[in-house]
Amino acid sequence: MCGITGYVGHRNAVPLLLAGLEKLEYRGYDSSGIGIVASANAKIEISKAPGKIKALKDLLALSPLSPSTLGISHSRWATHGAPSKANAHPHFDCTQKILVVHNGIIENYEELKDRLMQKGHKFLSQTDTEVVAHLIEEHYQGDFLAAVQKALKELKGSFALGILCRDDPDTLIAARLGSPLIIGVGKNENFIASDVPAILDQTKKVIYLKDGEVAVLKSDSVAVYNLASKKVSVKVDTVKFSVESVQKQGFAHFMLKEMHEQPDVIAQILKARVCGDQVVLDGLGLSDAQLKKFNRIFIVACGTAYHAGLLGKYLMEKFAHVPVGVEAASEFRYREQLVDKKTLIIAISQSGETADTLAAVKECRAKGAKIIAICNVVGSSLTRESDGVLYTHAGPEIGVASTKAYTAQLTMLYLLALKLGNVHAVLSKAEQRFLIGELRKIPEHFREILKSKSLIAKIAKPYAHFGCFLFLGRNINYPSALEGALKLKEISYIPAEGYAAGEMKHGPIALIDEYRGVVCIAPQSDIYEKMISNMQEIRARKGKIIAIATAGDEGIKNHSTDVIYIPKTHELLTPLLAALPLQLLAYSVAVHLGCDVDQPRNLAKSVTVE
Ligand code: F6R
């Protein structure tokens, strides 16, 4: 999704703004632009280019902007209008006095545009954003902040905005409603950005702007106002993660680095959340007695987080005997949600900014349900909408394809399910103790699997040119199959489908021939034999099988073309271990094909619009 950076201070703004944009590249974008107020004459200058940020840098090298200590920049992920120079941000008003960058969607832009055009405003782009600049112009009578506040009252939809005005060459205005925006507080300089990595090497002091707030930044001050234009007090937080955590640190890709971080992330969660044999979920915001009263749970999430949620259902129903529905937030938000105050909603999101997940949570909250968020990003919108938050603290995830955030979500779901099992007195102490013991071994198992990364790359190579893949799993590993297929398709662009193996005969088996790759997740389990039968059916039709199997299972070689082994663990924990070879397999195929692993085409890291 779009990325915003802004600067007001004492240094030349252009290099800082460009560096910030580069740190936001992971969000996904198709054009970029920059605008500054020139220090010499207070004139606004802009430069925009379709394509990668390098194209903007090349343009700036040919025609540099004037020195300036105030500016805004933007990377655009097209929603309204094609990725082109004209549609790239920033956007001007008619007088070229007001300059705007925007992330989000102005839902009533057509109505506003018609009205403004009737008043004589001339539009140069197809974007929804441009109306914001013209609307501010319409309200402007010499008071920049007042004009912005009046304009914001007319906007419907979601926005994070960075705004400049030629008449106020020392002021940067920022506003947010439903799209992320933070303020970085420096020494005689201040920043705005869509996400912390953009400013991390400049300052670790941040203000998480809340919905409906407008901030006025000068080099030596930040003032924040609410929707009613009243000044509000602000909290300056210190970001915990390091500059190195948002760098590749010698890895070829962020995705590879993040896969390698998983043993430590999981170990960290277990260290913080397990004390002896007890699961400690500080931040849950609900007592055991309250937890026991819920007669129904819904897990809402999108994409990979939704797949984590599916596993959560298996675990919670098994450990606690509570019915759990897992819902794709984009569907759930528009359905009749049968929730009330006896319903617990568990919202899972890496970014905490996914528009559909947020909307679903708001709907359920309005009906009296309690909300627990499992989230990675501290202070994100979801965490503010929730009664309790279980932070995964996996550190910044820069690769668009989620890896460490997923296994961190799974780990947290195991712990939450154990807690619920305890509260509902379904799980015995001995079972809990045993599972916790097995969970503690998972980081070491991950390190073991990482040792076979070259072998997995070798196995992957001949499959890279297959036209389509099927991922099959059963029971608790059905979500693993869905996630494996998603990982492969999103970074290699090979069509891949995840299926419950038992459903194969009801349709997908028609796909099988010698040109299809089938990944079968077949660890030792109660339903192992069933999986083997499915594999035989695939082999009989000449399908090529990569099996994910338990170390020591020599027999599986008779039923598959290739085998990737995972260490032996409790059957219920196999989805955690299966996740890593599936990630490595997708990664290796994408690398063989020369794909842009960290920034796959058309994708955005955090989906802040519907
Ligand atoms: C896939 C992926 C996405 C996200 C989805 C939800 O690798 O990362 O499917 O899982 O967009 O994002 P969050 O977790 O930020 O709500």
XYZ file of C-alpha atoms and ligand atoms in Angstrom:
626
model
C 0.000 0.000 0.000
C 1.011 3.627 -0.362
C 3.895 4.893 1.747
C 4.234 8.406 3.121
C 7.225 10.234 4.512
C 7.557 13.881 5.496
C 10.224 16.088 7.028
C 10.507 19.502 8.670
C 13.789 20.524 10.284
C 17.206 21.966 9.584
C 18.688 19.458 7.113
C 18.135 19.130 3.384
C 14.829 17.277 3.111
C 15.291 15.493 -0.242
C 17.827 12.787 0.724
C 15.956 12.102 3.975
C 12.636 11.763 2.167
C 14.102 9.439 -0.458
C 15.806 7.283 2.169
C 12.490 7.049 4.049
C 10.660 5.993 0.870
C 13.220 3.268 0.220
C 12.589 1.864 3.689
C 8.895 1.684 2.844
C 9.436 -0.131 -0.469
C 8.343 -3.395 1.186
C 4.791 -2.041 1.390
C 4.407 -2.466 -2.390
C 4.037 0.436 -4.852
C 4.106 1.306 -8.536
C 5.178 4.989 -8.686
C 6.670 7.591 -6.417
C 7.039 11.304 -5.939
C 8.443 14.044 -3.767
C 7.539 17.677 -3.094
C 9.432 20.365 -1.194
C 9.103 24.018 -0.288
C 12.320 25.615 -1.570
C 14.181 27.434 1.192
C 15.298 30.283 -1.103
C 11.901 31.448 -2.377
C 9.220 29.327 -0.592
C 8.114 27.932 -3.968
C 6.843 24.364 -4.080
C 8.769 22.042 -6.406
C 7.780 18.475 -7.209
C 9.254 15.483 -8.991
C 7.363 12.261 -9.820
C 8.052 9.059 -11.712
C 6.241 5.811 -12.481
C 8.032 2.590 -11.535
C 10.590 1.937 -8.845
C 12.033 4.600 -6.533
C 15.256 4.294 -8.515
C 13.418 5.978 -11.416
C 12.614 8.929 -9.140
C 16.214 9.068 -7.929
C 17.504 9.035 -11.512
C 15.130 11.865 -12.376
C 16.278 13.883 -9.361
C 19.902 13.322 -10.331
C 19.147 14.859 -13.754
C 16.943 17.700 -12.454
C 17.571 18.203 -8.732
C 15.098 20.004 -6.508
C 16.240 23.152 -4.698
C 17.623 22.918 -1.164
C 14.782 22.726 1.325
C 14.113 21.860 4.945
C 10.442 20.950 4.431
C 9.003 18.254 2.220
C 6.735 15.257 1.685
C 7.161 12.108 -0.371
C 5.041 9.176 -1.411
C 5.128 5.722 -2.965
C 1.790 4.932 -4.639
C -0.046 1.611 -4.933
C -2.628 2.433 -7.585
C -6.310 2.352 -6.656
C -7.917 5.195 -8.670
C -6.182 5.610 -12.017
C -3.279 3.771 -13.632
C 0.276 3.922 -12.258
C 1.482 7.005 -14.183
C 3.374 10.222 -13.599
C 0.123 12.227 -13.595
C -1.447 9.987 -10.958
C 1.665 9.749 -8.771
C 1.591 11.857 -5.607
C 2.052 14.623 -4.431
C -0.963 16.467 -5.844
C -1.485 20.222 -6.099
C -4.519 22.463 -5.840
C -5.216 24.932 -8.709
C -3.038 27.676 -7.233
C -0.090 25.337 -6.612
C -0.126 26.556 -3.046
C -1.313 23.345 -1.352
C 0.476 20.007 -1.802
C -0.902 16.649 -0.620
C 0.219 13.014 -0.278
C -2.340 10.413 0.744
C -2.706 6.763 1.747
C -6.237 5.332 1.843
C -9.381 5.906 -0.183
C -11.595 8.997 -0.308
C -14.929 7.261 -0.848
C -16.946 10.402 -1.691
C -14.322 11.805 -4.067
C -16.603 11.744 -7.136
C -19.246 13.829 -5.440
C -16.609 16.255 -4.116
C -14.869 16.413 -7.491
C -18.146 17.263 -9.302
C -18.856 20.035 -6.813
C -15.322 21.429 -7.041
C -15.306 21.257 -10.846
C -18.560 23.203 -10.955
C -16.758 25.869 -8.935
C -14.031 25.973 -11.583
C -11.361 23.714 -10.099
C -9.212 21.969 -12.712
C -8.089 18.401 -12.054
C -4.937 16.915 -13.564
C -5.169 13.303 -12.369
C -7.646 10.459 -12.037
C -6.904 10.019 -8.343
C -9.238 10.405 -5.400
C -6.402 12.217 -3.589
C -6.428 15.315 -5.751
C -9.816 16.385 -4.340
C -8.182 16.835 -0.943
C -5.814 19.518 -2.257
C -8.656 21.350 -4.037
C -10.939 21.065 -1.031
C -8.294 22.639 1.221
C -7.827 25.370 -1.384
C -11.591 25.987 -1.309
C -11.527 26.482 2.473
C -8.251 28.394 2.610
C -8.489 31.978 3.831
C -4.978 32.450 5.138
C -5.174 29.893 7.975
C -3.592 26.603 6.807
C -4.666 24.470 9.809
C -8.244 25.799 9.786
C -8.570 25.025 6.063
C -7.291 21.469 6.583
C -9.657 20.894 9.492
C -12.658 22.117 7.498
C -11.708 19.971 4.516
C -11.259 16.830 6.643
C -14.817 17.153 7.937
C -16.078 16.664 4.381
C -14.042 13.558 3.602
C -15.514 10.054 3.810
C -13.338 6.950 3.701
C -9.888 6.386 5.092
C -6.824 8.523 4.944
C -3.364 9.277 6.165
C -2.302 12.658 4.791
C 0.834 14.760 4.603
C 0.127 18.357 3.565
C 2.246 21.432 2.787
C 1.241 25.048 2.109
C 3.469 27.559 0.317
C 2.344 30.340 2.700
C 3.591 28.359 5.747
C 7.107 27.345 4.718
C 7.927 26.026 8.189
C 4.873 23.794 8.703
C 3.976 20.212 7.852
C 0.432 19.034 8.591
C -0.416 15.360 9.034
C -3.819 13.750 9.559
C -5.103 10.208 9.904
C -8.386 8.352 9.818
C -8.196 4.606 9.335
C -4.780 4.508 7.630
C -1.516 4.296 9.557
C 0.654 7.337 10.196
C 3.311 7.981 12.804
C 5.313 11.032 13.817
C 9.049 10.728 14.452
C 10.277 13.219 17.006
C 13.840 14.411 16.487
C 16.080 17.201 17.768
C 15.033 20.385 15.985
C 13.466 18.215 13.308
C 10.345 16.094 12.997
C 9.174 13.402 10.600
C 6.005 11.705 9.462
C 5.860 8.197 8.028
C 3.503 5.337 7.274
C 5.617 2.992 9.351
C 8.488 3.032 11.832
C 11.230 1.569 9.552
C 11.120 4.766 7.445
C 12.481 6.888 10.295
C 14.266 4.380 12.503
C 17.766 5.498 11.563
C 16.814 9.118 12.342
C 14.924 8.749 15.628
C 13.408 6.119 17.912
C 10.943 8.544 19.508
C 7.515 8.203 17.950
C 3.976 9.445 18.388
C 1.324 7.016 17.144
C -1.270 9.371 15.701
C -4.826 8.254 16.525
C -7.813 8.190 14.209
C -9.310 11.638 13.728
C -6.172 13.468 14.849
C -4.429 16.264 12.988
C -0.811 17.131 13.791
C 0.985 20.383 13.089
C 4.736 19.801 12.861
C 7.383 22.495 12.935
C 11.086 21.868 13.337
C 10.910 22.353 17.110
C 7.332 21.381 17.988
C 4.486 18.942 17.398
C 0.917 19.948 18.271
C -1.930 17.457 17.900
C -5.639 18.315 17.563
C -8.717 16.086 17.694
C -11.737 16.073 15.373
C -13.284 18.942 17.341
C -10.099 20.987 16.688
C -9.163 20.833 20.389
C -5.481 20.421 21.259
C -4.807 17.007 22.823
C -1.880 15.752 24.868
C 0.421 13.278 23.134
C 2.475 10.351 24.337
C 5.955 9.941 22.900
C 6.914 6.238 22.759
C 10.363 4.778 22.276
C 10.607 2.151 19.556
C 12.185 -1.033 20.874
C 13.611 -2.610 17.735
C 16.997 -1.793 16.273
C 18.097 -0.275 12.963
C 19.667 -3.677 12.080
C 16.288 -5.372 12.404
C 15.117 -3.558 9.276
C 18.256 -4.413 7.288
C 19.050 -7.611 5.377
C 22.203 -8.277 7.410
C 23.927 -10.253 4.692
C 20.911 -12.343 3.627
C 19.958 -12.314 -0.052
C 16.383 -11.365 0.778
C 14.368 -10.141 3.748
C 12.211 -13.255 3.387
C 15.246 -15.479 3.877
C 16.399 -13.459 6.862
C 12.938 -13.583 8.397
C 12.695 -17.349 7.927
C 16.008 -17.645 9.801
C 14.706 -15.469 12.617
C 11.882 -17.889 13.417
C 13.665 -20.054 16.007
C 14.502 -16.956 18.052
C 11.044 -15.415 17.621
C 9.342 -18.602 18.839
C 11.828 -19.038 21.689
C 11.200 -15.428 22.727
C 7.420 -15.897 22.806
C 7.748 -19.063 24.887
C 10.182 -17.385 27.268
C 7.855 -14.449 27.800
C 4.612 -16.430 27.977
C 5.382 -19.713 29.689
C 6.361 -19.857 33.323
C 7.079 -23.407 34.492
C 4.074 -25.333 33.195
C 1.808 -22.303 33.174
C 0.842 -20.133 30.218
C 0.952 -16.461 31.175
C -0.990 -14.227 28.823
C -0.514 -10.737 30.238
C -2.255 -8.227 28.045
C -5.264 -10.477 27.455
C -7.413 -8.044 29.411
C -9.777 -10.854 30.501
C -9.808 -12.856 33.724
C -10.097 -16.656 33.694
C -13.706 -16.308 34.899
C -14.483 -13.962 31.986
C -12.756 -16.272 29.503
C -14.856 -19.193 30.726
C -18.116 -17.358 30.090
C -17.722 -17.111 26.312
C -19.830 -19.758 24.642
C -18.520 -19.075 21.147
C -15.334 -17.831 19.544
C -14.853 -16.277 16.129
C -11.385 -15.811 14.693
C -11.258 -13.056 12.053
C -8.271 -12.374 9.822
C -7.099 -12.167 6.212
C -4.618 -14.136 4.100
C -1.845 -15.869 6.000
C -3.245 -14.680 9.322
C -6.533 -16.369 8.351
C -4.650 -19.632 7.821
C -3.139 -19.262 11.295
C -6.699 -18.762 12.536
C -7.805 -22.042 10.930
C -5.213 -23.884 12.961
C -6.405 -21.967 16.031
C -9.856 -23.472 15.508
C -8.537 -27.045 15.542
C -6.534 -26.338 18.682
C -9.196 -24.498 20.665
C -11.924 -26.973 19.818
C -9.618 -29.838 20.795
C -8.150 -28.337 23.960
C -11.151 -26.380 25.281
C -14.255 -27.855 23.572
C -15.503 -24.392 22.609
C -17.033 -23.932 19.139
C -14.814 -21.724 17.005
C -15.714 -20.114 13.674
C -12.886 -18.837 11.471
C -13.867 -16.036 9.155
C -12.171 -14.185 6.336
C -12.656 -10.642 7.611
C -13.560 -9.304 4.149
C -16.579 -11.657 4.088
C -17.511 -11.550 7.743
C -17.808 -7.774 7.853
C -20.681 -7.840 5.356
C -22.483 -10.875 6.778
C -25.032 -11.146 9.540
C -22.595 -11.648 12.394
C -24.243 -13.794 15.029
C -22.253 -12.370 17.896
C -23.181 -10.936 21.264
C -21.550 -10.285 24.593
C -20.986 -14.007 25.129
C -18.834 -14.128 21.989
C -15.073 -13.745 21.976
C -13.504 -12.377 18.795
C -9.850 -13.169 18.180
C -8.520 -10.866 15.477
C -5.172 -11.889 13.993
C -3.058 -9.447 12.032
C 0.651 -8.907 11.540
C 0.298 -5.232 10.682
C -2.754 -4.406 12.756
C -3.802 -2.130 9.888
C -5.674 -4.501 7.554
C -8.817 -2.575 6.609
C -11.155 -5.600 6.467
C -9.987 -7.039 9.780
C -10.443 -3.661 11.439
C -13.916 -3.225 9.975
C -15.016 -6.726 11.075
C -13.745 -6.052 14.581
C -15.635 -2.756 14.773
C -18.887 -4.455 13.677
C -18.532 -7.167 16.331
C -17.553 -4.743 19.033
C -20.680 -2.695 18.349
C -22.687 -5.872 19.013
C -21.107 -6.321 22.430
C -18.454 -8.954 21.638
C -15.079 -8.768 23.373
C -12.013 -8.503 21.155
C -8.564 -10.000 21.610
C -5.923 -9.065 19.038
C -2.944 -11.219 18.145
C -0.769 -8.624 16.526
C 2.852 -7.850 15.702
C 2.878 -4.079 15.369
C 2.822 -2.162 18.626
C 0.312 0.686 18.737
C -1.369 -0.283 15.448
C -5.048 0.462 14.821
C -6.203 -3.063 15.670
C -4.566 -2.980 19.072
C -6.483 0.181 19.849
C -9.793 -1.399 18.857
C -9.257 -4.423 21.105
C -9.984 -5.218 24.741
C -6.800 -7.232 25.038
C -3.661 -7.630 22.926
C -1.269 -10.538 22.660
C 1.744 -9.042 20.928
C 3.842 -11.522 18.995
C 6.895 -9.198 19.067
C 8.332 -10.944 16.001
C 10.117 -7.720 14.996
C 9.545 -5.859 11.733
C 8.522 -8.141 8.875
C 9.712 -6.529 5.652
C 9.289 -9.362 3.119
C 5.789 -9.101 1.691
C 5.248 -12.845 2.104
C 4.590 -13.435 5.769
C 6.862 -16.023 7.405
C 7.989 -15.259 10.948
C 4.771 -13.386 11.701
C 2.811 -16.536 10.730
C 4.742 -18.949 12.933
C 4.644 -16.377 15.748
C 0.838 -16.249 15.353
C 0.700 -20.056 15.426
C 2.813 -20.152 18.592
C 0.545 -17.622 20.277
C -2.525 -19.618 19.227
C -1.070 -22.777 20.810
C -0.609 -20.857 24.044
C -4.055 -19.288 23.920
C -5.641 -22.675 23.187
C -3.751 -24.217 26.116
C -4.975 -21.400 28.330
C -8.572 -21.951 27.218
C -8.155 -25.704 27.728
C -7.059 -24.946 31.247
C -9.845 -22.486 31.981
C -12.479 -24.929 30.704
C -10.792 -27.776 32.614
C -10.712 -29.952 29.483
C -6.972 -30.369 29.247
C -5.305 -32.302 32.058
C -2.255 -30.868 33.796
C -0.141 -33.762 32.487
C -1.250 -33.155 28.867
C -0.515 -29.459 29.216
C 2.907 -30.157 30.728
C 3.743 -32.555 27.921
C 2.657 -30.146 25.158
C 4.580 -27.273 26.704
C 7.660 -29.487 26.874
C 7.255 -30.311 23.175
C 6.673 -26.639 22.323
C 9.934 -25.739 24.022
C 11.766 -28.032 21.574
C 10.313 -26.260 18.516
C 13.038 -23.557 18.155
C 15.713 -26.265 18.054
C 13.675 -28.223 15.506
C 13.471 -25.074 13.362
C 17.265 -24.734 13.485
C 17.513 -28.359 12.359
C 15.190 -27.766 9.391
C 17.124 -24.643 8.388
C 20.183 -26.866 7.928
C 18.403 -28.556 5.013
C 17.772 -25.302 3.149
C 20.269 -26.175 0.349
C 18.695 -29.604 -0.019
C 15.240 -28.010 -0.272
C 16.585 -25.583 -2.910
C 17.937 -28.587 -4.864
C 14.626 -30.421 -4.605
C 12.747 -27.276 -5.682
C 14.745 -26.662 -8.870
C 13.098 -29.189 -11.250
C 9.664 -28.146 -9.984
C 10.173 -24.455 -10.754
C 8.852 -24.905 -14.288
C 5.738 -26.863 -13.385
C 2.558 -25.102 -14.505
C 0.510 -25.716 -11.400
C 0.738 -27.078 -7.876
C -1.588 -28.790 -5.477
C -0.876 -28.709 -1.733
C -2.599 -31.407 0.274
C -2.943 -31.844 4.005
C -5.413 -33.409 6.367
C -6.915 -32.400 9.663
C -4.586 -30.079 11.563
C -2.330 -29.787 8.497
C -5.090 -28.713 6.132
C -4.366 -25.052 7.040
C -0.679 -25.819 6.359
C -1.633 -26.879 2.823
C -3.536 -23.620 2.269
C -0.625 -21.573 3.567
C 1.944 -23.535 1.528
C -0.049 -22.856 -1.642
C -0.425 -19.165 -0.816
C 3.320 -18.784 -0.180
C 4.173 -20.389 -3.501
C 1.673 -18.502 -5.640
C 2.331 -15.069 -4.162
C 6.081 -15.058 -4.723
C 6.520 -17.326 -7.782
C 3.212 -16.551 -9.606
C 2.683 -20.289 -10.210
C -0.978 -21.225 -9.763
C -1.197 -23.289 -6.583
C -4.163 -24.628 -4.717
C -4.368 -25.830 -1.144
C -6.826 -28.634 -0.497
C -7.961 -30.965 2.239
C -6.525 -34.265 0.969
C -9.816 -36.045 1.596
C -11.513 -33.671 -0.835
C -9.112 -34.469 -3.658
C -11.364 -37.082 -5.223
C -14.191 -34.562 -5.359
C -12.580 -32.521 -8.113
C -8.898 -31.564 -7.946
C -7.701 -35.063 -8.876
C -8.651 -34.115 -12.450
C -5.633 -31.781 -12.455
C -3.102 -34.535 -11.823
C -0.673 -35.600 -14.546
C 3.103 -35.753 -14.904
C 3.367 -31.955 -15.226
C 1.763 -31.126 -11.870
C 3.616 -30.820 -8.625
C 1.788 -32.102 -5.559
C 3.075 -31.231 -2.103
C 1.750 -33.685 0.467
C 2.066 -32.788 4.134
C 2.315 -36.222 5.669
C 3.915 -36.264 9.134
C 3.328 -39.235 11.424
C -0.194 -38.933 12.800
C -3.430 -40.841 13.381
C -4.431 -40.187 9.784
C -1.036 -40.917 8.222
C -2.344 -43.996 6.369
C -5.144 -41.941 4.802
C -2.586 -39.487 3.477
C -0.535 -42.355 2.042
C -3.634 -43.601 0.180
C -4.057 -40.149 -1.360
C -0.392 -40.178 -2.391
C -0.811 -43.549 -4.069
C -3.761 -42.190 -6.039
C -1.601 -39.275 -7.221
C 1.315 -41.557 -8.156
C -1.064 -43.800 -10.104
C -1.838 -40.739 -12.231
C 1.859 -39.852 -12.683
C 1.742 -36.807 -10.413
C 5.107 -35.717 -8.979
C 5.023 -35.627 -5.180
C 7.106 -33.706 -2.690
C 6.294 -35.154 0.726
C 6.830 -33.329 4.011
C 7.370 -36.224 6.397
C 8.678 -37.101 9.842
C 12.390 -37.842 10.163
C 12.969 -41.581 10.085
C 9.982 -42.351 7.849
C 11.867 -44.267 5.160
C 8.695 -45.893 3.851
C 7.335 -42.628 2.490
C 10.055 -42.674 -0.183
C 8.072 -45.436 -1.902
C 5.129 -43.098 -2.370
C 6.801 -39.843 -3.349
C 9.238 -38.353 -5.819
C 11.056 -36.266 -3.200
C 10.915 -36.051 0.583
C 11.642 -33.172 2.949
C 11.951 -34.351 6.534
C 10.900 -32.480 9.656
C 11.973 -33.569 13.160
C 9.655 -35.756 15.195
C 7.230 -33.850 17.393
C 3.747 -34.222 18.844
C 1.207 -34.603 16.034
C -0.590 -31.411 17.077
C 2.606 -29.378 16.714
C 3.429 -30.585 13.194
C 1.826 -27.508 11.515
C 4.495 -25.326 13.149
C 7.299 -27.504 11.779
C 5.649 -27.969 8.371
C 5.459 -24.197 7.910
C 9.215 -23.770 7.495
C 9.922 -26.284 4.655
C 6.858 -24.935 2.844
C 8.258 -21.408 3.116
C 11.709 -22.570 1.994
C 10.212 -24.478 -0.925
C 8.240 -21.432 -2.147
C 11.286 -19.234 -1.663
C 13.576 -21.592 -3.594
C 11.155 -21.910 -6.523
C 10.755 -18.107 -6.695
C 14.538 -17.588 -6.584
C 15.050 -20.194 -9.349
C 12.529 -18.288 -11.450
C 14.251 -14.966 -10.779
C 11.175 -13.435 -9.123
C 11.234 -10.379 -6.890
C 10.864 -12.393 -3.683
C 10.540 -9.516 -1.225
C 8.249 -7.360 -3.328
C 6.049 -9.604 -5.472
C 4.087 -7.888 -8.218
C 0.712 -6.354 -7.348
C 1.036 -7.119 -3.645
C 1.199 -4.771 -0.693
C 2.528 -5.581 2.746
C -0.272 -4.007 4.667
C -3.650 -3.813 2.987
C -5.084 -0.607 4.363
C -7.880 -0.318 1.796
C -10.715 -2.734 1.071
C 0.715 -13.417 2.719
C 0.419 -12.267 3.534
C -0.967 -11.742 3.541
C -1.330 -11.184 4.920
C -2.697 -10.499 4.872
C -3.118 -10.008 6.241
O 2.034 -13.824 2.848
O 1.275 -11.726 4.183
O -1.882 -12.691 3.112
O -1.331 -12.229 5.832
O -2.653 -9.429 3.982
O -2.204 -9.075 6.726
P -2.117 -8.744 8.261
O -1.629 -9.950 8.964
O -1.176 -7.583 8.355
O -3.520 -8.390 8.702
